Coordinates of N, CA and C in Angstrom, one line a residue:
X10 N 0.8 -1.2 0.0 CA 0.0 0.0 0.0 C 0.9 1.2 0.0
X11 N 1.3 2.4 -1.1 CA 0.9 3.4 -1.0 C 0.3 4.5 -1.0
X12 N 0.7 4.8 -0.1 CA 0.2 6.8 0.4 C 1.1 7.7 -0.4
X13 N 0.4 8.5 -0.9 CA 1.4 9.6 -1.6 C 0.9 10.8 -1.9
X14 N 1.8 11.9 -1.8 CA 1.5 13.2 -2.0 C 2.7 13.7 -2.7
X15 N 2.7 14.1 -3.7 CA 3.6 14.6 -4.5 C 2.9 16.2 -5.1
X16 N 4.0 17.1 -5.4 CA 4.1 18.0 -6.4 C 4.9 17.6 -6.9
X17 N 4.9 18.3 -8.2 CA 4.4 19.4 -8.5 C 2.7 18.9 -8.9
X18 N 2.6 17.7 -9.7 CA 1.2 17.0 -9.6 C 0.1 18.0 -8.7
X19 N 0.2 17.7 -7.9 CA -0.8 18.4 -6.9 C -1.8 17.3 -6.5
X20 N -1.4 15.8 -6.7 CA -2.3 14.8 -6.5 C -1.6 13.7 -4.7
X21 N -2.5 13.5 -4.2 CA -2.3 12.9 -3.1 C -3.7 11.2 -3.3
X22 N -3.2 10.2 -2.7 CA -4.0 9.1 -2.6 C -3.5 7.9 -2.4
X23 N -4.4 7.0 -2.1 CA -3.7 5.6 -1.7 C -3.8 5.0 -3.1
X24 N -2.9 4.3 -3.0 CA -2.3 3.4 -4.6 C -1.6 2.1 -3.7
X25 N -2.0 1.3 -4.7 CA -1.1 -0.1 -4.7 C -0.2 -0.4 -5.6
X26 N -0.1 0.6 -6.4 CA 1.6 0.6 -7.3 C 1.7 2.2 -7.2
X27 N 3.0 2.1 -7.2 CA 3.2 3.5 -7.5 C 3.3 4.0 -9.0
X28 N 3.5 5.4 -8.7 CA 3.1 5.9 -10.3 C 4.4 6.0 -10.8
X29 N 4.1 5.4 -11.8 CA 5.4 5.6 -13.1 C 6.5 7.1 -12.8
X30 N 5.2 8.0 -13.0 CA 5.6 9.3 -13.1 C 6.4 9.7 -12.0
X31 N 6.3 9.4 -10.7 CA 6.9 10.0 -9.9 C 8.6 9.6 -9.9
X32 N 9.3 10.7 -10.1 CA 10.9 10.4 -10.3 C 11.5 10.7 -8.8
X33 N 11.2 11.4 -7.9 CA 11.2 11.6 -6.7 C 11.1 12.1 -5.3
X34 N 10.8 11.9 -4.6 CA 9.9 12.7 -3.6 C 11.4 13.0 -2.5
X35 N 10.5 14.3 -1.3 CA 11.6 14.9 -0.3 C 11.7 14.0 1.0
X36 N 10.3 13.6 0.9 CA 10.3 12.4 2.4 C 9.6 11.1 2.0
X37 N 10.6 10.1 2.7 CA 9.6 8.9 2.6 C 9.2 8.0 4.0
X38 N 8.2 8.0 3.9 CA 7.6 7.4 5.6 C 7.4 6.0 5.5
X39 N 8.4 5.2 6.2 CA 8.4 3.7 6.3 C 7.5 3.4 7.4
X40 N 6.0 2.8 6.7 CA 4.7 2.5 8.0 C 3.5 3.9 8.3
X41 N 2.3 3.3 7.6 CA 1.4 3.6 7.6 C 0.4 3.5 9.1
X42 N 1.0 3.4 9.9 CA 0.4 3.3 11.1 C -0.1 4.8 11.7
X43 N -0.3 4.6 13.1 CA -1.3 6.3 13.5 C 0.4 7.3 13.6
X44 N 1.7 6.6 14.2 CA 2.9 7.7 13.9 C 3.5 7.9 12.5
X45 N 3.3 6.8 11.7 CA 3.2 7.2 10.2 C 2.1 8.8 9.4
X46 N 1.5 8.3 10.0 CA 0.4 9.4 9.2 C 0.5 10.5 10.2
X47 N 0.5 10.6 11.3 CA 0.7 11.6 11.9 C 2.0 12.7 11.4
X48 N 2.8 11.5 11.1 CA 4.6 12.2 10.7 C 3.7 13.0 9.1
X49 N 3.4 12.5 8.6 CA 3.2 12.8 7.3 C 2.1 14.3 7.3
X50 N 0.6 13.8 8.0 CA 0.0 15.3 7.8 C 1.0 16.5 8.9
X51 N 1.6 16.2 9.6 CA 2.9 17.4 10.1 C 3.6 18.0 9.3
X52 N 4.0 17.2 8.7 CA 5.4 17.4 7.9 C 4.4 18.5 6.2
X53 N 3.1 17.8 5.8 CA 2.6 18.2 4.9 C 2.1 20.0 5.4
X54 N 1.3 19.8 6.5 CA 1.2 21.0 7.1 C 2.1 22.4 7.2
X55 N 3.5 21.9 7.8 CA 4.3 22.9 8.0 C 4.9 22.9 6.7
X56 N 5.1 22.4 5.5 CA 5.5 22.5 4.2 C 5.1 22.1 3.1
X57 N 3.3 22.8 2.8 CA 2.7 22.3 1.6 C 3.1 21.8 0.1
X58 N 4.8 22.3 0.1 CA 5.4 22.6 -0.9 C 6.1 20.8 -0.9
X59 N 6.2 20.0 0.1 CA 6.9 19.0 0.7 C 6.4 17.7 0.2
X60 N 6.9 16.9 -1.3 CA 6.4 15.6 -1.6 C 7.0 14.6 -0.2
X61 N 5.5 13.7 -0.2 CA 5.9 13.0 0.9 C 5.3 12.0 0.1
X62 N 6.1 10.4 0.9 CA 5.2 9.2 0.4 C 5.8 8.6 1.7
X63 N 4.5 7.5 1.5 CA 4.5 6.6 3.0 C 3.7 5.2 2.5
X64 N 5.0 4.3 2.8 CA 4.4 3.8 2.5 C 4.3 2.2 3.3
X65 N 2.9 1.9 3.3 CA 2.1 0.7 4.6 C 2.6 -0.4 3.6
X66 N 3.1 -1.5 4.5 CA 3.0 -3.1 4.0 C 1.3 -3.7 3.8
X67 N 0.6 -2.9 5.0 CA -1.1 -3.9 5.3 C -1.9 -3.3 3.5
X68 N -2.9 -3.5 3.6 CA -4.1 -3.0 2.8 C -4.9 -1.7 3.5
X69 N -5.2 -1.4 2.7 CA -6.2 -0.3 2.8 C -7.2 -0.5 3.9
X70 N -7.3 0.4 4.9 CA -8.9 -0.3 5.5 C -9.8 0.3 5.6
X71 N -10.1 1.3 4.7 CA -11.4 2.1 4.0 C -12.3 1.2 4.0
X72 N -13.5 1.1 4.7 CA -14.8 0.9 5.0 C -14.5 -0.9 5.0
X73 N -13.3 -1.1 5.6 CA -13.2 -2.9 6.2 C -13.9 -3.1 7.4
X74 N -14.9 -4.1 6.8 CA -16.0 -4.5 8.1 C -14.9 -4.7 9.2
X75 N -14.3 -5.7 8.8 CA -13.7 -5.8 10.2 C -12.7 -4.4 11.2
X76 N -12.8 -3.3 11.0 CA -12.2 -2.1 11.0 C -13.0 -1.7 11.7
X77 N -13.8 -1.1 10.7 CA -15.0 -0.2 11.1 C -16.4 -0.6 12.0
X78 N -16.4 -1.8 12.0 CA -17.5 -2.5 12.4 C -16.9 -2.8 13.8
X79 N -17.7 -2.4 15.3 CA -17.4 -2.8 16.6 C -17.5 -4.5 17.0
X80 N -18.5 -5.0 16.4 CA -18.4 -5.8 16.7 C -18.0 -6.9 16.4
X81 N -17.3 -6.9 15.1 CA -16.0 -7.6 14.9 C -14.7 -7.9 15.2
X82 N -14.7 -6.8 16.4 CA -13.3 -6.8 17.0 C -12.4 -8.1 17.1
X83 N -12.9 -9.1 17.6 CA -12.5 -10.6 17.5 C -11.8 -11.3 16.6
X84 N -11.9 -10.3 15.2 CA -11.8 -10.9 13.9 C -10.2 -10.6 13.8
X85 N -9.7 -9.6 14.7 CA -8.1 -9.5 14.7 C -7.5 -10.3 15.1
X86 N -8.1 -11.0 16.1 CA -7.4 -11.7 16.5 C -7.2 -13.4 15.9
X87 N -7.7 -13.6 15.4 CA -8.0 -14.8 14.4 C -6.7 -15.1 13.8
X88 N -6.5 -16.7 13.6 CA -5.2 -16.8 13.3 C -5.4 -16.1 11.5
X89 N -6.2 -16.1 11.0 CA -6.7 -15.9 9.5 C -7.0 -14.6 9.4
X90 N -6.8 -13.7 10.1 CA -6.9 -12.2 10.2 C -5.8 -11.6 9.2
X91 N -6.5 -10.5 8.5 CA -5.8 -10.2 7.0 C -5.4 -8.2 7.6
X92 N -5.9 -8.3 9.3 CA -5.8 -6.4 9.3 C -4.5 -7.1 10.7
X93 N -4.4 -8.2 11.1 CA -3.2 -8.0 12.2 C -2.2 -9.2 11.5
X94 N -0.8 -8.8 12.3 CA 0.2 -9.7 12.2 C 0.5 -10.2 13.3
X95 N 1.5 -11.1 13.7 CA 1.5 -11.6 14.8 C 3.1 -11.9 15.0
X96 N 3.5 -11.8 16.5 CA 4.6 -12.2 16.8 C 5.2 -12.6 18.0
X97 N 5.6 -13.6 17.7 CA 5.9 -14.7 19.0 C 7.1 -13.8 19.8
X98 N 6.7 -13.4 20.9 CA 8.0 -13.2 21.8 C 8.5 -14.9 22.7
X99 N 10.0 -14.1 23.6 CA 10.7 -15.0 23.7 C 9.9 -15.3 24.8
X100 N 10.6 -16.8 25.4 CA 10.0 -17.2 26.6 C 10.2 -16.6 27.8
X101 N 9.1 -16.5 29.0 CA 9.9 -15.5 29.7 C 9.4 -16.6 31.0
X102 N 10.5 -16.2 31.9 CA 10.4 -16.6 33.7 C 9.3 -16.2 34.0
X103 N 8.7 -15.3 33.6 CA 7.6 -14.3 34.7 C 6.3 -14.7 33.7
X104 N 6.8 -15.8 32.9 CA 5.2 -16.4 32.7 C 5.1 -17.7 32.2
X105 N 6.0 -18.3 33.1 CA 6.6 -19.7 33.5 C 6.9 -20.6 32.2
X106 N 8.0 -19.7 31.7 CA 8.2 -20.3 30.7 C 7.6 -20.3 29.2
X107 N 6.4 -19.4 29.2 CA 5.4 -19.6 27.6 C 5.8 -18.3 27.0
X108 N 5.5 -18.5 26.0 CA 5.7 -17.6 24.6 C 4.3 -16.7 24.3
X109 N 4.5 -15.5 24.3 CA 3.7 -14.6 24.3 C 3.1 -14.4 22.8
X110 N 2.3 -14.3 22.4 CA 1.3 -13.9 21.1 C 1.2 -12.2 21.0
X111 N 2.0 -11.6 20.2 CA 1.7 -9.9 19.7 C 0.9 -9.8 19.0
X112 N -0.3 -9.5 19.0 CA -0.9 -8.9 17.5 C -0.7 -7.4 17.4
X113 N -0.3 -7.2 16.5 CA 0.2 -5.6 16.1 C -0.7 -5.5 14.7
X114 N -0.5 -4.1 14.5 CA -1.7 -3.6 13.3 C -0.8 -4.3 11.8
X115 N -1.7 -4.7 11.0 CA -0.9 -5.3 9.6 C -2.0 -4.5 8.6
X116 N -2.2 -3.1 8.6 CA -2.8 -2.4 7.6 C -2.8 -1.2 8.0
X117 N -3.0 -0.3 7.2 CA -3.5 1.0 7.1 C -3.8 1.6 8.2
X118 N -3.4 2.5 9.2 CA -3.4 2.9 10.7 C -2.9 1.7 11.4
X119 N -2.5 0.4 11.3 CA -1.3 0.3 12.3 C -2.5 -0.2 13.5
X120 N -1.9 -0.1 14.9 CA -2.6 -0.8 15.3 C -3.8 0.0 15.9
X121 N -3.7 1.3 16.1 CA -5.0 2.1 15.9 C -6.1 1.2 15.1
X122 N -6.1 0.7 14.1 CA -7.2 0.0 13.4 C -7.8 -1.4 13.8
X123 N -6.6 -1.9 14.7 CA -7.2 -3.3 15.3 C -7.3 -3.0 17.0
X124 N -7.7 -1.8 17.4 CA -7.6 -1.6 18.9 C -8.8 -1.6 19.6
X125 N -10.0 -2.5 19.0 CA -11.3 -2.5 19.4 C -11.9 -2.0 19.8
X126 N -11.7 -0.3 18.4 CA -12.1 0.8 18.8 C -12.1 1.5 20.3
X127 N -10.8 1.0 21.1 CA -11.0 1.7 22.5 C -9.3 2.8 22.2
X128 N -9.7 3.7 23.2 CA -8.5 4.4 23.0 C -7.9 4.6 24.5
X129 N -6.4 3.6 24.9 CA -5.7 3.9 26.2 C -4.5 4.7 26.0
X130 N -4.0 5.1 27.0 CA -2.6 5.9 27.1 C -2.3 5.4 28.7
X131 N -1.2 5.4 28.6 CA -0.8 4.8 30.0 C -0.5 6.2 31.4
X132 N -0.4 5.5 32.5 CA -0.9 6.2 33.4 C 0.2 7.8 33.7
X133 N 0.1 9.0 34.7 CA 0.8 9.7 34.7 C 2.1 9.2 35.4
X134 N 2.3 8.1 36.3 CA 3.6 7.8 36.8 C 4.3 7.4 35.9
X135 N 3.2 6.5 34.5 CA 3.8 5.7 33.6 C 5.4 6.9 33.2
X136 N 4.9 8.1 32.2 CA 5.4 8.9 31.5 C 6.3 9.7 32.6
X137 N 6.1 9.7 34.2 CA 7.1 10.5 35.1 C 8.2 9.4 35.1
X138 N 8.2 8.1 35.2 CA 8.9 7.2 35.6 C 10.0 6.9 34.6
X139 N 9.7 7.9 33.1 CA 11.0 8.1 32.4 C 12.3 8.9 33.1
X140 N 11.4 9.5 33.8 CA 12.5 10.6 34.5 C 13.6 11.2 32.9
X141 N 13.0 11.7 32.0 CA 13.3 12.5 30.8 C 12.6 13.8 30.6
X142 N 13.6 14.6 30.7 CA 13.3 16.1 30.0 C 12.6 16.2 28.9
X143 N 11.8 16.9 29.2 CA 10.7 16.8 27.9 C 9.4 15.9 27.9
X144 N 9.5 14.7 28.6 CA 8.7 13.5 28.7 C 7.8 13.4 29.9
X145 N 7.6 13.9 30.8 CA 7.1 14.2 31.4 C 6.1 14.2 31.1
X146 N 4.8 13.9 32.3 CA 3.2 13.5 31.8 C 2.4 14.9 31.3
X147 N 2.8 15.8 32.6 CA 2.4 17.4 32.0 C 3.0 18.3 30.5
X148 N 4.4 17.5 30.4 CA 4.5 18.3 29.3 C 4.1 17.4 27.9
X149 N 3.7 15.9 27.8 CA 3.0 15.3 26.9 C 1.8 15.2 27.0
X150 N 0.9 16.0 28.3 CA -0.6 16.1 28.1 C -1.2 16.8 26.8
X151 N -0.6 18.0 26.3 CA -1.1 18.4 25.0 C -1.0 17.9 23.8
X152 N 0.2 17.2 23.6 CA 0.4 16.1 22.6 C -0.6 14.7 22.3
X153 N -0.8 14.4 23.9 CA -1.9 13.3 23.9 C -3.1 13.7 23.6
X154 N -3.5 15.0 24.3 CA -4.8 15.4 23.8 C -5.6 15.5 22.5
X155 N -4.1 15.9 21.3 CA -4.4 16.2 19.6 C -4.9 14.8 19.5
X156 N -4.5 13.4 19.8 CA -4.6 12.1 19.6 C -6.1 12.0 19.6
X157 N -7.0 12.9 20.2 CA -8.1 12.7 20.4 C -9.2 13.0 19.5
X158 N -10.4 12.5 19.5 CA -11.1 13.5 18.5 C -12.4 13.2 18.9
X159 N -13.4 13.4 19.4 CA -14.9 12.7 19.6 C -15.6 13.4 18.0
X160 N -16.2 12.1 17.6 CA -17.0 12.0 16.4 C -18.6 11.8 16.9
X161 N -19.4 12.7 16.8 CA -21.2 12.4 17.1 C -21.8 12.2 16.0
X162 N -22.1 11.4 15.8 CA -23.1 10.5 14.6 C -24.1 11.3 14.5
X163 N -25.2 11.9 13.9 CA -26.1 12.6 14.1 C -26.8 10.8 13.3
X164 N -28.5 11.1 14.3 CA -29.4 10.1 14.1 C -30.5 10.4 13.0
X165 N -30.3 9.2 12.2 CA -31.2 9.4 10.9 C -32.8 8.6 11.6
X166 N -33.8 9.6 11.3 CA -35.0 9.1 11.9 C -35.8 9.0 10.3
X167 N -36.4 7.6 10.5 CA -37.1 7.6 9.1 C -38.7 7.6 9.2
X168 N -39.5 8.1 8.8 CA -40.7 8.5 8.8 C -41.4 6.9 8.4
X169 N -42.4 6.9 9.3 CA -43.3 5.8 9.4 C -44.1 5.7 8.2

């Protein structure tokens, strides 16, 4: 899956080949996940002038039931799941020996798209217990906050 925004064109869109035409772009974004695309509308923002391409290993997940739909969440986790990947961590003492199961995002937003539509951030000690300048939970509260967005559906009422 490519993402792409080039000038002088003035064309941006997801593609599964890239175009002939493009002979070279200024940035290229390896991973289509939520810091993929994030890196990208930034970078497009502060420098309209700025060809960018990014590009995801997953598929597209524009209007994928299993995406968009809540109550498929389950479907990620499936060993036949086509929006996650999976990866065996090593064996660990502190879980007597078994091998852990990762599912991580394998499309388009990354694992934003297989997160069963819930959205966590870890706690304020989490982000103090870097003990790093800069990292700090007060000074990443505004950062976490952009992450956010509440969407209200407006209700379609249909006449009897």
């Amino acid at each position: 899956m490519l993402c792409q925004t080039y000038r002088p064109f003035a064309t941006m869109g997801i593609y599964n080949k890239l175009d002939e035409n493009l002979g070279e772009v200024d940035v290229i974004i390896a991973g289509g996940g939520t810091a993929g695309c994030i890196v990208a509308a930034r970078l497009a923002d502060a420098d309209p002038d700025l060809s960018i391409l990014v590009i995801e290993g997953g598929q597209n997940n524009h209007n994928n039931p299993a995406v968009v739909t809540p109550a498929m969440f389950l479907s990620h986790l499936a060993p036949d799941s086509t929006t996650a990947l999976f990866y065996k961590a090593r064996k660990s003492d502190q879980l007597a020996g078994r091998e852990v199961i990762v599912p991580c995002g394998g499309t388009l937003g990354g694992g934003s798209s297989i997160n069963f539509m819930m959205y966590t951030r870890a706690q304020r000690d989490d982000f103090d217990a870097w003990k790093t300048p800069g990292w700090a939970s007060d000074e990443l509260w505004p950062f976490l906050k952009k992450v956010v967005q509440c969407l209200v559906s407006t209700l379609l009422v249909l006449d009897e």
